[in-house]
Backbone as JSON Lines, residues from 0, in Angstrom:
{"i":0,"aa":"M","n":[25.94,-3.38,22.27],"ca":[25.27,-4.87,22.17],"c":[24.06,-4.74,21.63]}
{"i":1,"aa":"T","n":[23.11,-4.91,20.88],"ca":[22.3,-4.81,20.3],"c":[20.98,-5.53,20.98]}
{"i":2,"aa":"R","n":[20.07,-5.57,21.54],"ca":[19.38,-6.55,22.8],"c":[18.56,-7.04,22.41]}
{"i":3,"aa":"C","n":[18.12,-6.64,20.77],"ca":[16.63,-7.05,20.69],"c":[16.28,-8.83,19.75]}
{"i":4,"aa":"M","n":[18.14,-8.95,19.92],"ca":[17.88,-10.85,19.42],"c":[18.3,-11.52,20.82]}
{"i":5,"aa":"I","n":[18.17,-11.43,21.94],"ca":[18.5,-12.5,23.59],"c":[17.45,-12.53,23.2]}
{"i":6,"aa":"G","n":[17.75,-14.52,23.33],"ca":[16.96,-15.89,23.27],"c":[17.62,-16.37,22.09]}
{"i":7,"aa":"A","n":[18.02,-15.44,20.7],"ca":[17.55,-16.0,19.96],"c":[17.87,-17.35,19.57]}
{"i":8,"aa":"L","n":[18.97,-17.93,20.02],"ca":[19.63,-19.34,20.16],"c":[19.26,-19.87,20.51]}
{"i":9,"aa":"K","n":[18.27,-19.66,21.97],"ca":[17.75,-20.72,23.0],"c":[17.56,-22.45,22.96]}
{"i":10,"aa":"G","n":[17.91,-22.97,22.25],"ca":[18.14,-24.07,22.23],"c":[19.06,-24.79,21.31]}
{"i":11,"aa":"K","n":[20.12,-23.82,20.91],"ca":[20.8,-24.19,19.83],"c":[21.92,-25.25,20.48]}
{"i":12,"aa":"A","n":[22.69,-25.95,20.04],"ca":[24.28,-26.5,20.38],"c":[25.02,-26.57,20.27]}
{"i":13,"aa":"A","n":[25.71,-25.23,20.05],"ca":[26.91,-24.55,18.93],"c":[28.96,-25.3,19.71]}
{"i":14,"aa":"I","n":[29.48,-25.32,18.83],"ca":[31.15,-25.24,18.8],"c":[31.66,-23.69,17.98]}
{"i":15,"aa":"I","n":[32.63,-23.82,18.09],"ca":[33.26,-22.52,18.47],"c":[34.97,-23.1,18.45]}
{"i":16,"aa":"T","n":[35.58,-23.2,17.77],"ca":[37.03,-23.49,17.66],"c":[37.69,-21.63,17.98]}
{"i":17,"aa":"G","n":[38.92,-21.71,18.33],"ca":[39.71,-20.68,18.62],"c":[39.28,-20.07,19.88]}
{"i":18,"aa":"G","n":[37.95,-20.75,20.79],"ca":[36.6,-19.76,21.39],"c":[38.1,-19.94,22.72]}
{"i":19,"aa":"G","n":[38.85,-20.05,22.75],"ca":[39.9,-19.34,24.56],"c":[39.68,-17.89,24.78]}
{"i":20,"aa":"S","n":[40.11,-17.08,23.03],"ca":[40.67,-16.02,23.41],"c":[39.94,-15.33,22.55]}
{"i":21,"aa":"G","n":[40.12,-13.84,21.72],"ca":[39.95,-12.5,20.64],"c":[38.08,-13.0,20.02]}
{"i":22,"aa":"I","n":[38.53,-12.82,19.08],"ca":[36.68,-13.25,18.21],"c":[35.52,-14.27,18.69]}
{"i":23,"aa":"G","n":[37.06,-15.37,18.68],"ca":[36.46,-16.56,18.96],"c":[35.88,-16.86,20.95]}
{"i":24,"aa":"K","n":[35.83,-16.09,21.98],"ca":[35.82,-15.76,23.0],"c":[35.0,-14.75,22.76]}
{"i":25,"aa":"S","n":[34.84,-13.71,22.15],"ca":[33.43,-13.31,21.94],"c":[32.11,-13.99,21.55]}
{"i":26,"aa":"M","n":[32.92,-14.53,20.77],"ca":[31.54,-15.45,20.32],"c":[30.92,-15.85,21.49]}
{"i":27,"aa":"V","n":[31.8,-17.04,21.93],"ca":[31.27,-18.05,22.63],"c":[30.43,-17.32,23.86]}
{"i":28,"aa":"E","n":[30.75,-15.19,24.23],"ca":[30.02,-15.17,25.58],"c":[28.85,-14.73,24.6]}
{"i":29,"aa":"R","n":[28.5,-14.11,22.67],"ca":[27.73,-13.89,22.23],"c":[26.94,-14.93,22.42]}
{"i":30,"aa":"Y","n":[26.95,-16.38,22.37],"ca":[26.33,-17.18,21.61],"c":[25.59,-17.97,22.93]}
{"i":31,"aa":"L","n":[26.27,-17.51,24.71],"ca":[26.04,-17.67,26.12],"c":[24.2,-17.53,26.23]}
{"i":32,"aa":"A","n":[24.72,-15.96,25.54],"ca":[24.03,-15.12,25.8],"c":[23.08,-14.61,24.98]}
{"i":33,"aa":"E","n":[23.07,-15.22,24.02],"ca":[21.49,-15.33,23.41],"c":[21.06,-17.52,23.61]}
{"i":34,"aa":"G","n":[21.29,-18.23,24.85],"ca":[20.96,-18.9,24.55],"c":[20.91,-20.46,24.34]}
{"i":35,"aa":"A","n":[22.1,-20.17,23.35],"ca":[22.9,-21.4,23.44],"c":[24.11,-22.15,24.17]}
{"i":36,"aa":"S","n":[24.05,-23.77,24.09],"ca":[24.89,-24.3,24.43],"c":[26.11,-24.04,23.68]}
{"i":37,"aa":"V","n":[26.97,-24.3,24.25],"ca":[27.76,-23.96,23.32],"c":[29.04,-24.99,23.92]}
{"i":38,"aa":"V","n":[30.0,-25.3,22.49],"ca":[30.91,-25.76,23.46],"c":[32.02,-25.0,22.98]}
{"i":39,"aa":"A","n":[33.32,-24.53,23.62],"ca":[34.06,-24.05,23.18],"c":[35.54,-24.77,22.84]}
{"i":40,"aa":"A","n":[36.29,-24.57,21.9],"ca":[37.22,-25.57,21.8],"c":[38.46,-24.6,21.78]}
{"i":41,"aa":"D","n":[39.57,-24.91,21.78],"ca":[41.04,-23.87,21.86],"c":[41.97,-25.19,21.98]}
{"i":42,"aa":"I","n":[43.21,-24.72,21.53],"ca":[44.55,-25.74,22.22],"c":[45.03,-25.11,23.4]}
{"i":43,"aa":"N","n":[44.61,-24.06,23.53],"ca":[45.24,-23.71,24.73],"c":[44.44,-23.7,25.97]}
{"i":44,"aa":"K","n":[44.78,-25.09,26.84],"ca":[43.06,-24.63,27.84],"c":[42.75,-23.96,29.38]}
{"i":45,"aa":"A","n":[44.15,-23.28,29.38],"ca":[44.56,-22.5,30.61],"c":[43.84,-21.0,30.18]}
{"i":46,"aa":"S","n":[43.37,-20.83,28.8],"ca":[42.55,-19.45,28.13],"c":[40.83,-19.73,28.12]}
{"i":47,"aa":"L","n":[39.82,-21.01,28.04],"ca":[39.04,-21.91,28.5],"c":[39.16,-21.75,29.61]}
{"i":48,"aa":"K","n":[40.04,-22.06,30.5],"ca":[39.7,-22.49,31.78],"c":[38.45,-20.4,32.17]}
{"i":49,"aa":"A","n":[39.51,-19.29,31.93],"ca":[39.27,-18.14,32.34],"c":[37.46,-17.96,31.36]}
{"i":50,"aa":"L","n":[36.92,-19.12,30.65],"ca":[35.83,-18.64,30.17],"c":[34.84,-18.85,31.62]}
{"i":51,"aa":"L","n":[33.59,-18.71,30.86],"ca":[32.2,-18.89,32.14],"c":[32.33,-20.6,32.17]}
{"i":52,"aa":"E","n":[31.4,-20.48,33.43],"ca":[31.19,-21.7,33.62],"c":[30.35,-22.45,33.44]}
{"i":53,"aa":"E","n":[29.3,-22.11,32.13],"ca":[28.08,-22.93,31.93],"c":[27.98,-23.02,30.43]}
{"i":54,"aa":"L","n":[29.63,-23.97,30.5],"ca":[29.66,-24.21,28.96],"c":[30.72,-25.95,29.25]}
{"i":55,"aa":"K","n":[30.66,-25.74,28.21],"ca":[31.87,-26.87,27.79],"c":[32.76,-26.64,27.34]}
{"i":56,"aa":"I","n":[33.26,-27.15,27.5],"ca":[35.59,-26.45,26.98],"c":[36.23,-27.72,26.73]}
{"i":57,"aa":"L","n":[36.59,-27.67,25.82],"ca":[37.3,-28.46,24.88],"c":[39.01,-29.02,24.3]}
{"i":58,"aa":"K","n":[39.72,-29.24,24.93],"ca":[41.03,-28.86,24.29],"c":[41.51,-29.57,22.85]}
{"i":59,"aa":"V","n":[41.88,-28.89,22.19],"ca":[41.41,-29.02,20.63],"c":[42.54,-29.09,19.19]}
{"i":60,"aa":"N","n":[43.45,-30.16,19.19],"ca":[44.27,-29.6,18.08],"c":[43.33,-29.48,16.92]}
{"i":61,"aa":"V","n":[42.98,-28.24,15.83],"ca":[42.6,-28.72,15.42],"c":[42.28,-29.1,13.55]}
{"i":62,"aa":"S","n":[44.02,-29.02,14.43],"ca":[44.7,-29.9,13.07],"c":[45.34,-31.24,12.42]}
{"i":63,"aa":"S","n":[44.02,-31.69,13.74],"ca":[44.27,-33.39,14.05],"c":[43.06,-33.15,13.27]}
{"i":64,"aa":"K","n":[42.93,-34.74,12.69],"ca":[41.5,-34.67,12.13],"c":[40.86,-36.17,12.92]}
{"i":65,"aa":"E","n":[41.68,-37.3,13.21],"ca":[41.24,-36.76,14.65],"c":[40.46,-36.01,15.75]}
{"i":66,"aa":"E","n":[41.33,-35.1,15.97],"ca":[40.25,-34.49,17.2],"c":[39.62,-33.8,16.43]}
{"i":67,"aa":"V","n":[39.64,-33.7,15.81],"ca":[38.33,-32.33,14.79],"c":[37.33,-32.94,14.97]}
{"i":68,"aa":"E","n":[37.33,-34.3,14.74],"ca":[36.33,-35.29,14.48],"c":[35.52,-36.05,15.93]}
{"i":69,"aa":"A","n":[36.18,-35.89,16.87],"ca":[36.01,-35.91,18.49],"c":[35.73,-34.82,18.73]}
{"i":70,"aa":"M","n":[35.67,-33.92,18.71],"ca":[34.83,-32.76,19.45],"c":[33.5,-32.61,18.91]}
{"i":71,"aa":"I","n":[32.86,-33.03,17.57],"ca":[31.59,-33.1,16.93],"c":[30.96,-34.34,17.62]}
{"i":72,"aa":"D","n":[31.49,-35.24,17.57],"ca":[30.95,-36.23,18.51],"c":[30.55,-35.81,19.49]}
{"i":73,"aa":"Y","n":[32.12,-34.96,20.25],"ca":[31.35,-34.87,21.77],"c":[30.09,-34.12,22.16]}
{"i":74,"aa":"T","n":[30.55,-32.46,21.36],"ca":[28.69,-32.17,21.34],"c":[27.87,-32.95,21.62]}
{"i":75,"aa":"V","n":[27.86,-33.98,19.94],"ca":[26.29,-34.91,19.89],"c":[25.66,-34.78,21.48]}
{"i":76,"aa":"E","n":[26.98,-35.61,21.91],"ca":[27.38,-37.35,23.74],"c":[26.41,-36.11,24.41]}
{"i":77,"aa":"A","n":[27.19,-34.05,24.8],"ca":[26.97,-33.86,25.54],"c":[26.4,-32.81,25.64]}
{"i":78,"aa":"F","n":[25.34,-32.59,23.72],"ca":[23.92,-31.39,24.15],"c":[22.98,-32.47,23.55]}
{"i":79,"aa":"G","n":[22.96,-34.07,23.06],"ca":[22.11,-34.85,21.7],"c":[21.63,-34.04,20.45]}
{"i":80,"aa":"K","n":[23.27,-33.2,19.91],"ca":[22.88,-32.15,18.74],"c":[24.08,-31.27,18.36]}
{"i":81,"aa":"V","n":[23.66,-31.24,17.37],"ca":[24.74,-29.87,16.79],"c":[24.13,-29.18,15.8]}
{"i":82,"aa":"D","n":[24.15,-28.07,16.11],"ca":[22.65,-27.33,15.23],"c":[24.63,-26.55,14.69]}
{"i":83,"aa":"V","n":[25.46,-25.59,14.69],"ca":[25.71,-24.7,14.82],"c":[27.05,-24.75,14.7]}
{"i":84,"aa":"V","n":[28.44,-24.87,13.39],"ca":[29.67,-25.29,14.06],"c":[30.38,-24.28,12.74]}
{"i":85,"aa":"I","n":[31.42,-23.4,14.08],"ca":[32.16,-21.85,14.06],"c":[33.43,-23.09,13.32]}
{"i":86,"aa":"N","n":[33.79,-22.78,12.78],"ca":[35.55,-23.01,12.63],"c":[36.58,-22.22,12.27]}
{"i":87,"aa":"N","n":[36.64,-21.36,13.31],"ca":[37.94,-19.57,13.61],"c":[38.79,-19.46,14.07]}
{"i":88,"aa":"A","n":[38.34,-21.07,14.88],"ca":[40.53,-21.3,14.9],"c":[42.15,-20.91,13.88]}
{"i":89,"aa":"G","n":[42.87,-20.5,14.24],"ca":[43.57,-19.72,13.02],"c":[45.27,-18.93,13.57]}
{"i":90,"aa":"I","n":[45.56,-18.83,12.56],"ca":[47.12,-18.62,13.17],"c":[47.31,-17.89,11.84]}
{"i":91,"aa":"L","n":[48.47,-16.53,11.96],"ca":[49.43,-15.92,10.88],"c":[50.36,-16.66,11.3]}
{"i":92,"aa":"D","n":[51.55,-15.84,10.26],"ca":[52.57,-16.61,9.75],"c":[53.77,-15.62,9.68]}
{"i":93,"aa":"N","n":[53.56,-14.22,10.0],"ca":[54.33,-13.07,10.21],"c":[54.9,-12.31,9.58]}
{"i":94,"aa":"L","n":[53.89,-12.34,8.27],"ca":[54.64,-11.68,7.15],"c":[55.14,-12.59,5.72]}
{"i":95,"aa":"L","n":[55.65,-13.81,6.71],"ca":[56.84,-14.32,5.11],"c":[56.01,-14.53,4.0]}
{"i":96,"aa":"P","n":[57.06,-13.82,3.19],"ca":[57.04,-13.92,1.91],"c":[57.78,-15.33,1.14]}
{"i":97,"aa":"I","n":[57.48,-16.14,-0.08],"ca":[57.14,-17.14,-0.24],"c":[58.87,-17.28,-0.31]}
{"i":98,"aa":"A","n":[59.95,-17.02,-1.02],"ca":[61.51,-16.54,-0.75],"c":[61.34,-17.08,0.68]}
{"i":99,"aa":"E","n":[60.62,-16.49,2.03],"ca":[61.6,-17.0,3.33],"c":[60.59,-18.09,4.09]}
{"i":100,"aa":"M","n":[60.13,-19.03,3.09],"ca":[58.45,-19.67,3.51],"c":[59.15,-20.67,3.72]}
{"i":101,"aa":"P","n":[59.18,-21.48,5.49],"ca":[59.9,-22.51,5.83],"c":[58.87,-24.3,5.12]}
{"i":102,"aa":"D","n":[59.14,-24.47,5.34],"ca":[58.33,-25.89,4.94],"c":[57.85,-26.18,6.48]}
{"i":103,"aa":"D","n":[57.55,-26.24,7.11],"ca":[57.16,-26.67,8.34],"c":[56.2,-25.68,8.99]}
{"i":104,"aa":"V","n":[56.78,-24.08,8.62],"ca":[55.72,-23.39,8.48],"c":[54.38,-23.3,7.64]}
{"i":105,"aa":"W","n":[54.73,-23.04,6.69],"ca":[53.4,-23.24,5.84],"c":[52.85,-24.53,6.04]}
{"i":106,"aa":"E","n":[53.28,-25.47,6.69],"ca":[51.78,-27.04,6.84],"c":[51.27,-26.87,7.97]}
{"i":107,"aa":"R","n":[52.12,-25.76,8.93],"ca":[51.63,-25.28,10.43],"c":[49.87,-24.69,10.41]}
{"i":108,"aa":"I","n":[50.42,-23.46,8.79],"ca":[49.51,-22.72,8.84],"c":[47.86,-23.62,8.22]}
{"i":109,"aa":"M","n":[48.62,-24.58,6.7],"ca":[47.43,-25.35,6.47],"c":[47.16,-26.03,6.94]}
{"i":110,"aa":"N","n":[46.94,-26.56,8.08],"ca":[46.83,-27.86,8.53],"c":[46.18,-26.99,9.83]}
{"i":111,"aa":"I","n":[46.42,-25.97,10.25],"ca":[45.16,-25.09,11.79],"c":[44.52,-24.6,10.98]}
{"i":112,"aa":"N","n":[44.61,-23.47,9.28],"ca":[43.49,-22.74,8.73],"c":[43.0,-23.63,7.44]}
{"i":113,"aa":"L","n":[43.53,-24.23,7.24],"ca":[42.7,-24.52,6.09],"c":[42.71,-25.95,6.24]}
{"i":114,"aa":"N","n":[43.17,-26.92,6.14],"ca":[42.56,-28.16,6.67],"c":[41.94,-28.74,7.62]}
{"i":115,"aa":"S","n":[41.59,-27.91,8.95],"ca":[40.43,-27.9,10.59],"c":[39.6,-27.29,9.96]}
{"i":116,"aa":"V","n":[39.07,-26.82,9.09],"ca":[38.14,-26.13,8.3],"c":[37.51,-26.88,7.34]}
{"i":117,"aa":"M","n":[38.45,-27.99,6.59],"ca":[37.33,-28.99,5.84],"c":[37.54,-29.59,6.55]}
{"i":118,"aa":"Y","n":[38.07,-30.72,7.49],"ca":[37.64,-30.99,8.57],"c":[36.29,-31.38,9.37]}
{"i":119,"aa":"A","n":[36.4,-30.34,9.63],"ca":[35.23,-29.63,10.75],"c":[34.3,-29.88,9.74]}
{"i":120,"aa":"C","n":[34.0,-29.49,8.59],"ca":[32.61,-29.24,7.64],"c":[32.03,-30.42,6.82]}
{"i":121,"aa":"R","n":[33.0,-31.28,7.18],"ca":[33.13,-32.36,6.13],"c":[32.43,-33.31,7.71]}
{"i":122,"aa":"K","n":[32.71,-33.54,8.83],"ca":[32.3,-34.29,9.8],"c":[29.97,-33.65,9.83]}
{"i":123,"aa":"A","n":[30.38,-32.45,10.25],"ca":[29.35,-31.82,10.63],"c":[28.21,-32.22,9.13]}
{"i":124,"aa":"V","n":[29.21,-31.93,8.01],"ca":[28.15,-32.09,6.69],"c":[27.17,-34.11,7.55]}
{"i":125,"aa":"Q","n":[28.01,-34.37,6.7],"ca":[28.2,-35.96,7.46],"c":[26.95,-35.91,8.1]}
{"i":126,"aa":"Y","n":[27.15,-35.52,9.44],"ca":[26.33,-35.86,10.79],"c":[24.63,-35.03,10.05]}
{"i":127,"aa":"F","n":[25.05,-33.43,9.91],"ca":[22.95,-32.85,9.27],"c":[22.62,-34.26,8.01]}
{"i":128,"aa":"L","n":[23.56,-34.75,6.85],"ca":[22.67,-35.68,6.23],"c":[22.46,-36.84,6.65]}
{"i":129,"aa":"K","n":[22.96,-37.03,7.94],"ca":[22.59,-38.88,8.25],"c":[21.33,-38.0,9.53]}
{"i":130,"aa":"E","n":[21.66,-37.38,10.06],"ca":[20.43,-37.66,11.38],"c":[19.25,-36.2,10.56]}
{"i":131,"aa":"K","n":[19.54,-35.65,9.1],"ca":[18.08,-35.15,8.55],"c":[18.14,-33.99,8.72]}
{"i":132,"aa":"R","n":[18.87,-33.42,9.37],"ca":[18.31,-32.52,10.22],"c":[19.44,-31.24,9.1]}
{"i":133,"aa":"E","n":[18.44,-29.64,9.91],"ca":[19.46,-28.06,9.08],"c":[20.37,-28.35,9.98]}
{"i":134,"aa":"G","n":[21.43,-27.88,9.6],"ca":[22.58,-27.05,10.41],"c":[23.35,-25.9,9.53]}
{"i":135,"aa":"T","n":[23.95,-25.57,10.59],"ca":[24.59,-24.45,9.79],"c":[26.46,-24.21,10.43]}
{"i":136,"aa":"I","n":[26.69,-23.78,9.45],"ca":[28.39,-23.93,9.37],"c":[28.95,-22.7,8.87]}
{"i":137,"aa":"I","n":[29.51,-21.93,10.11],"ca":[29.98,-20.42,10.04],"c":[32.04,-20.5,9.48]}
{"i":138,"aa":"N","n":[32.29,-20.32,8.74],"ca":[33.61,-20.65,8.78],"c":[34.51,-19.0,8.26]}
{"i":139,"aa":"T","n":[35.85,-19.13,9.18],"ca":[35.97,-16.85,9.45],"c":[37.11,-17.29,8.66]}
{"i":140,"aa":"A","n":[37.41,-16.57,7.98],"ca":[38.37,-15.67,6.99],"c":[38.78,-14.28,7.35]}
{"i":141,"aa":"S","n":[39.49,-13.3,6.44],"ca":[39.92,-12.55,6.92],"c":[40.01,-11.68,5.63]}
{"i":142,"aa":"L","n":[40.0,-10.55,5.49],"ca":[40.26,-9.65,4.27],"c":[41.37,-10.32,3.39]}
{"i":143,"aa":"S","n":[42.45,-11.18,3.68],"ca":[43.51,-11.85,2.93],"c":[43.22,-12.78,2.67]}
{"i":144,"aa":"G","n":[41.7,-13.06,2.55],"ca":[40.96,-14.47,1.92],"c":[40.58,-13.8,1.22]}
{"i":145,"aa":"L","n":[40.18,-12.37,0.81],"ca":[40.14,-11.65,-0.57],"c":[40.59,-10.5,-0.7]}
{"i":146,"aa":"C","n":[41.86,-10.69,-0.22],"ca":[42.42,-9.24,-1.3],"c":[44.28,-9.91,-1.04]}
{"i":147,"aa":"A","n":[44.71,-10.85,-1.44],"ca":[46.6,-10.85,-1.6],"c":[47.75,-9.21,-1.47]}
{"i":148,"aa":"G","n":[48.3,-9.91,-0.7],"ca":[49.09,-8.65,-0.1],"c":[48.7,-8.07,1.11]}
{"i":149,"aa":"R","n":[47.75,-8.39,2.17],"ca":[47.17,-8.28,3.22],"c":[47.83,-9.22,4.41]}
{"i":150,"aa":"G","n":[48.88,-10.67,4.47],"ca":[48.96,-11.14,4.79],"c":[50.33,-12.09,4.77]}
{"i":151,"aa":"G","n":[51.31,-12.77,5.35],"ca":[51.85,-13.2,4.24],"c":[51.39,-14.05,3.49]}
{"i":152,"aa":"L","n":[52.5,-15.08,3.04],"ca":[52.08,-16.32,1.87],"c":[50.44,-17.04,2.19]}
{"i":153,"aa":"A","n":[51.11,-17.98,3.58],"ca":[50.52,-19.14,3.87],"c":[49.86,-18.79,4.27]}
{"i":154,"aa":"Y","n":[49.26,-17.5,5.59],"ca":[48.74,-17.41,5.78],"c":[46.74,-16.55,5.07]}
{"i":155,"aa":"T","n":[47.16,-15.8,3.86],"ca":[46.92,-15.32,2.61],"c":[46.05,-16.48,1.78]}
{"i":156,"aa":"T","n":[47.39,-17.54,1.31],"ca":[47.0,-18.73,0.46],"c":[45.83,-19.26,1.55]}
{"i":157,"aa":"S","n":[45.62,-19.86,2.86],"ca":[44.9,-20.12,3.36],"c":[43.78,-19.97,3.82]}
{"i":158,"aa":"K","n":[43.35,-18.73,4.25],"ca":[42.14,-17.61,4.12],"c":[41.69,-17.31,2.73]}
{"i":159,"aa":"F","n":[42.5,-17.56,1.88],"ca":[41.17,-17.48,0.06],"c":[40.78,-19.06,0.18]}
{"i":160,"aa":"A","n":[41.57,-19.95,0.54],"ca":[41.35,-21.74,0.08],"c":[39.5,-21.69,1.54]}
{"i":161,"aa":"V","n":[39.97,-21.21,2.67],"ca":[38.56,-21.06,3.33],"c":[37.75,-20.66,2.36]}
{"i":162,"aa":"V","n":[37.79,-19.25,1.99],"ca":[36.86,-18.42,1.6],"c":[36.05,-19.65,-0.25]}
{"i":163,"aa":"G","n":[37.36,-20.28,-0.98],"ca":[36.57,-21.6,-1.45],"c":[36.46,-22.5,-1.27]}
{"i":164,"aa":"L","n":[36.12,-23.55,-0.19],"ca":[35.53,-24.38,0.21],"c":[34.81,-23.93,0.97]}
{"i":165,"aa":"T","n":[34.58,-22.68,1.33],"ca":[33.01,-22.23,2.05],"c":[32.35,-22.16,0.9]}
{"i":166,"aa":"K","n":[32.28,-21.21,-0.23],"ca":[31.45,-21.14,-1.12],"c":[31.08,-22.81,-1.84]}
{"i":167,"aa":"N","n":[31.74,-23.9,-2.17],"ca":[31.35,-24.8,-2.79],"c":[30.5,-26.17,-1.53]}
{"i":168,"aa":"V","n":[31.1,-25.5,-0.55],"ca":[30.26,-26.21,0.59],"c":[28.92,-26.0,0.45]}
{"i":169,"aa":"A","n":[28.48,-24.15,0.25],"ca":[27.03,-24.09,0.62],"c":[26.54,-24.29,-0.92]}
{"i":170,"aa":"F","n":[27.22,-23.7,-1.94],"ca":[26.7,-24.38,-3.69],"c":[26.19,-26.68,-3.37]}
{"i":171,"aa":"M","n":[27.36,-26.87,-2.85],"ca":[26.69,-28.33,-2.9],"c":[25.63,-28.74,-2.43]}
{"i":172,"aa":"Y","n":[25.51,-28.32,-1.39],"ca":[24.78,-28.79,0.41],"c":[23.21,-27.35,0.58]}
{"i":173,"aa":"S","n":[23.21,-26.37,0.25],"ca":[22.54,-25.18,-0.03],"c":[21.16,-25.98,-0.41]}
{"i":174,"aa":"D","n":[21.06,-26.96,-0.72],"ca":[19.02,-27.6,-0.77],"c":[19.24,-28.74,-0.42]}
{"i":175,"aa":"A","n":[20.09,-29.59,0.52],"ca":[20.1,-30.31,0.78],"c":[19.06,-30.75,1.82]}
């Protein structure tokens, strides 16, 4: 780990979804090491409790528009602002092809992997515009969002859509 950036995020307030495990947990730990105030959001509260004591934890079902919007509001209340939103939460679909894709699996993947990103981006951009603040939004996709065939149908489709959503938001607000 490079130490030349220690403190680079000092004074920043960040939200990281999927922050209880895996890549999300690593991001939480790194953001804390860099001096950020962090809200780690995850549906699995037990995994959140294992994290360091110096951050805010919040049980969030990212497939719920209301819970995602409340997550942004909670961060503003806790830290007085939001500077960074990292949409990292996501789930796999067991490599299911279209012939075997049940509607409920498709809808669950789209709600968690795609709709949650849209909800958080929309709320964050509205906040940044209203407060006349610059902000950073990071959306985690996957190689499946660039190269079809690396995941199942729903996962691949959701990650392609996240890449497109991210490019559109960047284009529309890069000069805002």
